[in-house]
Coordinates of C-alpha atoms in Angstrom, one line a residue:
X227 CA 0.0 0.0 0.0
X228 CA 1.6 3.2 -1.2
X229 CA 0.3 5.7 1.4
X230 CA 2.5 8.7 2.6
X231 CA 1.8 11.0 5.5
X232 CA 3.8 13.9 4.1
X233 CA 3.8 15.2 0.5
X234 CA 5.9 18.0 -0.9
X235 CA 5.8 19.9 -4.2
X236 CA 9.4 20.9 -5.1
X237 CA 10.4 23.2 -8.0
X238 CA 13.6 24.2 -9.7
X239 CA 13.9 27.1 -12.2
X240 CA 16.2 26.4 -15.1
X241 CA 17.0 27.7 -18.6
X242 CA 17.7 31.4 -18.0
X243 CA 18.1 32.3 -21.6
X244 CA 16.0 33.5 -24.6
X245 CA 13.8 30.4 -24.3
X246 CA 13.4 30.3 -20.5
X247 CA 13.1 30.2 -17.7
X248 CA 11.5 26.8 -17.3
X249 CA 10.2 25.3 -14.1
X250 CA 10.8 21.6 -13.2
X251 CA 8.4 20.2 -10.7
X252 CA 8.5 17.1 -8.5
X253 CA 5.9 15.6 -6.1
X254 CA 7.5 13.4 -3.4
X255 CA 6.1 11.6 -0.4
X256 CA 7.6 10.5 2.9
X257 CA 6.4 8.9 6.1
X258 CA 9.3 10.5 8.0
X259 CA 8.6 14.2 7.7
X260 CA 7.8 17.0 5.2
X261 CA 11.5 18.0 5.2
X262 CA 12.4 14.4 4.1
X263 CA 9.9 14.6 1.3
X264 CA 11.3 18.0 0.2
X265 CA 14.8 16.7 0.3
X266 CA 13.9 13.8 -1.9
X267 CA 12.2 16.2 -4.3
X268 CA 15.4 18.3 -4.6
X269 CA 17.4 15.2 -5.4
X270 CA 15.0 14.2 -8.1
X271 CA 15.0 17.6 -9.7
X272 CA 18.8 17.8 -9.6
X273 CA 19.0 14.5 -11.5
X274 CA 16.5 15.6 -14.1
X275 CA 18.4 18.9 -14.6
X276 CA 21.7 17.0 -15.1
X277 CA 20.0 14.8 -17.7
X278 CA 18.7 17.8 -19.5
X279 CA 22.1 19.4 -19.6
X280 CA 23.6 16.2 -21.0
X281 CA 20.8 16.0 -23.6
X282 CA 19.8 12.6 -22.1
X283 CA 16.2 11.3 -22.1
X284 CA 14.2 11.6 -18.9
X285 CA 12.8 8.1 -19.2
X286 CA 12.0 6.6 -15.8
X287 CA 12.1 10.0 -14.1
X288 CA 8.4 10.9 -14.4
X289 CA 5.6 9.1 -12.6
X290 CA 3.7 6.3 -14.3
X291 CA 0.7 4.3 -13.4
X292 CA 2.4 2.7 -10.4
X293 CA 3.3 6.0 -8.8
X294 CA 1.8 6.5 -5.4
X295 CA -1.5 8.5 -5.4
X296 CA -1.0 12.0 -4.1
X297 CA -3.7 12.0 -1.5
X298 CA -3.9 13.4 2.0
X299 CA -4.1 10.8 4.8
X300 CA -7.0 11.4 7.0
X301 CA -6.7 8.3 9.2
X302 CA -4.6 5.2 9.6
X303 CA -6.4 2.0 10.9
X304 CA -4.6 -0.6 12.9
X305 CA -5.6 -4.0 14.2
X306 CA -5.5 -5.1 17.8
X307 CA -1.8 -6.0 17.4
X308 CA -0.9 -2.6 16.2
X309 CA -0.5 -3.6 12.6
X310 CA -1.5 -1.1 9.9
X311 CA -4.4 -2.7 8.0
X312 CA -5.9 0.3 6.1
X313 CA -5.9 4.0 5.6
X314 CA -8.5 6.6 4.8
X315 CA -7.4 9.2 2.3
X316 CA -9.0 12.1 0.5
X317 CA -8.9 11.7 -3.3
X318 CA -8.3 14.3 -6.0
X319 CA -12.0 15.3 -6.2
X320 CA -12.4 15.4 -2.4
X321 CA -14.1 12.1 -1.5
X322 CA -12.9 10.0 1.3
X323 CA -11.5 6.6 0.2
X324 CA -10.7 3.5 2.2
X325 CA -7.4 1.9 1.2
X326 CA -7.0 -1.8 2.2
X327 CA -4.0 -3.9 1.2
X328 CA -5.5 -7.3 2.1
X329 CA -9.3 -7.0 2.6
X330 CA -10.6 -7.4 -1.0
X331 CA -13.2 -4.9 -2.4
X332 CA -14.5 -5.3 -5.9
X333 CA -16.1 -2.5 -8.0
X334 CA -18.6 -4.0 -10.5
X335 CA -20.4 -1.7 -13.0
X336 CA -23.9 -2.3 -14.4
X337 CA -22.6 -1.7 -17.9
X338 CA -20.0 -4.5 -17.5
X339 CA -22.6 -7.0 -16.3
X340 CA -24.8 -6.1 -19.3
X341 CA -22.2 -7.1 -21.8
X342 CA -23.2 -10.2 -23.8
X343 CA -21.2 -13.4 -23.3
X344 CA -18.5 -14.1 -26.0
X345 CA -19.8 -15.6 -29.2
X346 CA -19.3 -19.3 -29.8
X347 CA -16.8 -20.2 -32.6
X348 CA -18.3 -20.8 -36.0
X349 CA -19.3 -24.4 -36.7
X350 CA -19.9 -25.5 -40.3
X351 CA -21.9 -28.5 -39.1
X352 CA -24.2 -26.4 -36.9
X353 CA -24.6 -24.0 -39.8
X354 CA -26.0 -26.7 -42.1
X355 CA -28.2 -28.1 -39.3
X356 CA -29.7 -24.7 -38.9
X357 CA -30.0 -24.2 -42.6
X358 CA -32.0 -27.4 -43.3
X359 CA -33.9 -27.6 -40.1
X360 CA -37.7 -27.3 -40.3
X361 CA -38.2 -26.5 -36.6
X362 CA -38.8 -22.8 -35.8
X363 CA -35.9 -21.1 -34.1
X364 CA -36.5 -20.6 -30.4
X365 CA -37.3 -17.1 -29.3
X366 CA -34.3 -15.2 -27.8
X367 CA -34.2 -15.2 -24.0
X368 CA -34.8 -11.8 -22.4
X369 CA -31.5 -10.2 -21.2
X370 CA -30.9 -10.5 -17.4
X371 CA -30.8 -7.4 -15.4
X372 CA -27.4 -6.6 -13.8
X373 CA -28.5 -7.8 -10.3
X374 CA -29.5 -11.2 -11.8
X375 CA -26.2 -11.4 -13.8
X376 CA -24.2 -10.8 -10.6
X377 CA -26.2 -13.4 -8.6
X378 CA -25.5 -16.0 -11.3
X379 CA -21.8 -15.2 -11.3
X380 CA -21.7 -15.4 -7.5
X381 CA -23.6 -18.7 -7.5
X382 CA -21.3 -20.2 -10.1
X383 CA -18.2 -19.1 -8.2
X384 CA -19.5 -20.4 -4.9
X385 CA -20.4 -23.8 -6.5
X386 CA -16.7 -24.2 -7.1
X387 CA -15.4 -22.4 -4.1
X388 CA -17.9 -22.9 -1.2
X389 CA -15.5 -21.6 1.4
X390 CA -15.7 -18.0 -0.1
X391 CA -17.9 -15.3 1.4
X392 CA -19.1 -12.1 -0.1
X393 CA -20.9 -9.0 1.2
X394 CA -22.7 -7.3 -1.6
X395 CA -23.7 -3.6 -1.7
X396 CA -25.6 -1.6 -4.4
X397 CA -23.8 1.6 -5.6
X398 CA -25.3 4.2 -7.8
X399 CA -24.1 2.6 -11.0
X400 CA -23.3 -0.9 -10.0
X401 CA -22.2 -3.1 -7.1
X402 CA -19.5 -3.2 -4.5
X403 CA -18.4 -6.7 -3.3
X404 CA -16.4 -7.3 -0.1
X405 CA -14.6 -10.6 0.3
X406 CA -14.6 -11.5 4.0
X407 CA -13.4 -15.1 4.4
X408 CA -9.7 -14.6 3.7
X409 CA -7.1 -11.9 3.0
X410 CA -5.9 -11.5 -0.6
X411 CA -3.2 -9.3 -2.2
X412 CA -4.4 -7.4 -5.3
X413 CA -1.7 -9.0 -7.5
X414 CA -2.3 -12.6 -6.3
X415 CA -3.5 -15.3 -8.8
X416 CA -6.7 -15.7 -6.8
X417 CA -7.5 -12.0 -7.0
X418 CA -7.0 -12.0 -10.8
X419 CA -9.5 -14.9 -11.1
X420 CA -12.2 -13.3 -9.0
X421 CA -11.7 -9.9 -10.8
X422 CA -12.4 -11.7 -14.1
X423 CA -15.2 -13.9 -12.8
X424 CA -17.2 -10.9 -11.4
X425 CA -16.4 -8.7 -14.4
X426 CA -14.8 -6.1 -12.1
X427 CA -14.2 -2.7 -13.7
X428 CA -10.9 -2.8 -15.6
X429 CA -9.7 0.6 -14.5
X430 CA -10.4 -0.3 -10.9
X431 CA -8.4 -3.5 -11.3
X432 CA -5.4 -1.7 -12.7
X433 CA -5.5 0.9 -9.9
X434 CA -5.6 -1.8 -7.2
X435 CA -2.7 -3.6 -8.8
X436 CA -0.6 -0.4 -9.3
X437 CA -1.3 0.9 -5.8
X438 CA -1.0 -2.6 -4.1
X439 CA -4.3 -2.1 -2.3
X440 CA -8.0 -2.2 -2.8
X441 CA -10.0 1.1 -2.7
X442 CA -13.6 1.8 -1.6
X443 CA -15.1 5.3 -1.7
X444 CA -16.7 6.2 1.7
X445 CA -18.3 9.6 0.9
X446 CA -20.2 11.0 -2.1
X447 CA -18.8 12.3 -5.3
X448 CA -19.2 16.1 -4.9
X449 CA -20.9 16.8 -8.2
X450 CA -23.6 14.3 -7.3
X451 CA -24.5 16.4 -4.2
X452 CA -24.6 19.7 -5.9
X453 CA -21.1 20.7 -5.0
X454 CA -17.9 21.4 -6.9
X455 CA -14.5 19.8 -6.9
X456 CA -11.7 21.2 -4.6
X457 CA -10.1 24.3 -6.1
X458 CA -6.5 23.4 -5.2
X459 CA -4.7 20.0 -5.7
X460 CA -2.9 18.4 -2.8
X461 CA -0.3 19.1 -1.5
X462 CA -1.2 22.7 -0.9
X463 CA 1.4 25.4 -1.6
X464 CA 0.2 28.1 0.8
X465 CA -1.7 28.6 4.1
X466 CA -4.4 30.3 2.1
X467 CA -4.9 27.2 -0.1
X468 CA -5.2 25.1 3.1
X469 CA -7.9 27.5 4.5
X470 CA -9.8 27.3 1.3
X471 CA -9.7 23.5 1.3
X472 CA -10.9 23.4 4.9
X473 CA -13.9 25.7 3.9
X474 CA -14.6 23.4 1.0
X475 CA -14.5 20.3 3.3
X476 CA -17.0 21.9 5.7
X477 CA -19.5 22.6 3.0
X478 CA -18.9 19.1 1.4
X479 CA -19.4 17.4 4.7
X480 CA -22.6 19.3 5.4
X481 CA -24.1 18.5 1.9
X482 CA -23.0 14.8 2.2
X483 CA -25.3 14.2 5.2
X484 CA -28.4 13.8 2.9
X485 CA -26.8 11.1 0.8
X486 CA -25.4 7.5 1.1
X487 CA -22.7 5.7 -0.9
X488 CA -24.2 2.2 -0.8
X489 CA -27.3 0.2 -0.1
X490 CA -27.0 -3.2 1.6
X491 CA -27.9 -6.1 -0.7
X492 CA -27.0 -9.3 1.1
X493 CA -24.3 -11.8 2.1
X494 CA -23.5 -14.9 0.0
X495 CA -21.3 -17.9 0.8
X496 CA -19.9 -19.5 3.8
X497 CA -20.5 -16.7 6.3
X498 CA -16.9 -16.7 7.5
X499 CA -15.3 -13.3 8.2
X500 CA -11.7 -12.7 9.3
X501 CA -11.1 -10.3 12.2
X502 CA -9.4 -7.8 9.9
X503 CA -12.4 -7.8 7.5
X504 CA -14.8 -7.5 10.4
X505 CA -13.0 -4.4 11.6
X506 CA -13.2 -2.7 8.2
X507 CA -16.8 -3.8 7.6
X508 CA -17.9 -1.8 10.7
X509 CA -16.0 1.2 9.5
X510 CA -17.3 0.9 5.9
X511 CA -20.9 0.3 6.8
X512 CA -21.0 3.2 9.3
X513 CA -19.7 5.6 6.6
X514 CA -21.5 4.3 3.5
X515 CA -25.0 3.0 4.5
X516 CA -27.9 5.2 5.5
X517 CA -30.9 4.5 3.3
X518 CA -30.7 7.8 1.5
X519 CA -30.2 8.7 -2.2
X520 CA -27.0 7.2 -3.6
X521 CA -24.2 9.5 -4.7

């Protein structure tokens, strides 16, 4: 899980000539201190500057999909042994997100569940049987609604893996599944199998794999509750930006009270729940459920 308590935005002005100046920028995180994050940023910028002076490519210097997400840590969650099991962060558009490295959450969209199954390969024998058959073709079956599709997939998986257990929630545009019977790393072989079996959102899967944790949004998306995104990206450059963010959060929190993130659907499987999953279930349900309009 790539979560840092301290983030720094570091800049370096270069190219004082007819084409400049230019500003190099680096974002770096640290769990030690803000000063440590700033020092790391300075080192990165000095290396980039040296490469530019030597006309060398900057490949590998800029963040890619596996770079840690630049999010403010609101809370760290530990188990009874003091081990870190999750963290709550605030994402780029202001919502609170639960990050869990071992308790598996799946994000399944209605649109993905509606996709038709892959077509069967062409069969010449079947083609001629259909061509000369006098029997009328059977009427097409009505498409299953997303909830029915998901239940069929859960039933098929549990037929082969009866020890598994799922908690299922309805979101505004799909479903959230929580695996409770065992702990799973996002890049494990079992995780890849269940991602595919449940038609988990592909972007969500890549995010979990790159960040080495599962993510579950705990508060509404601001535009769904009549509010705007935060004005300034994290980390904030000035005390004024921090004050504006605090004012934004106060209004966001107030508007969020009239909305929920999930509705409870049910539990499927063995019923087994690990202590770590039980701890996060209590936190998740308290934050997400409420029987109000989903946002």
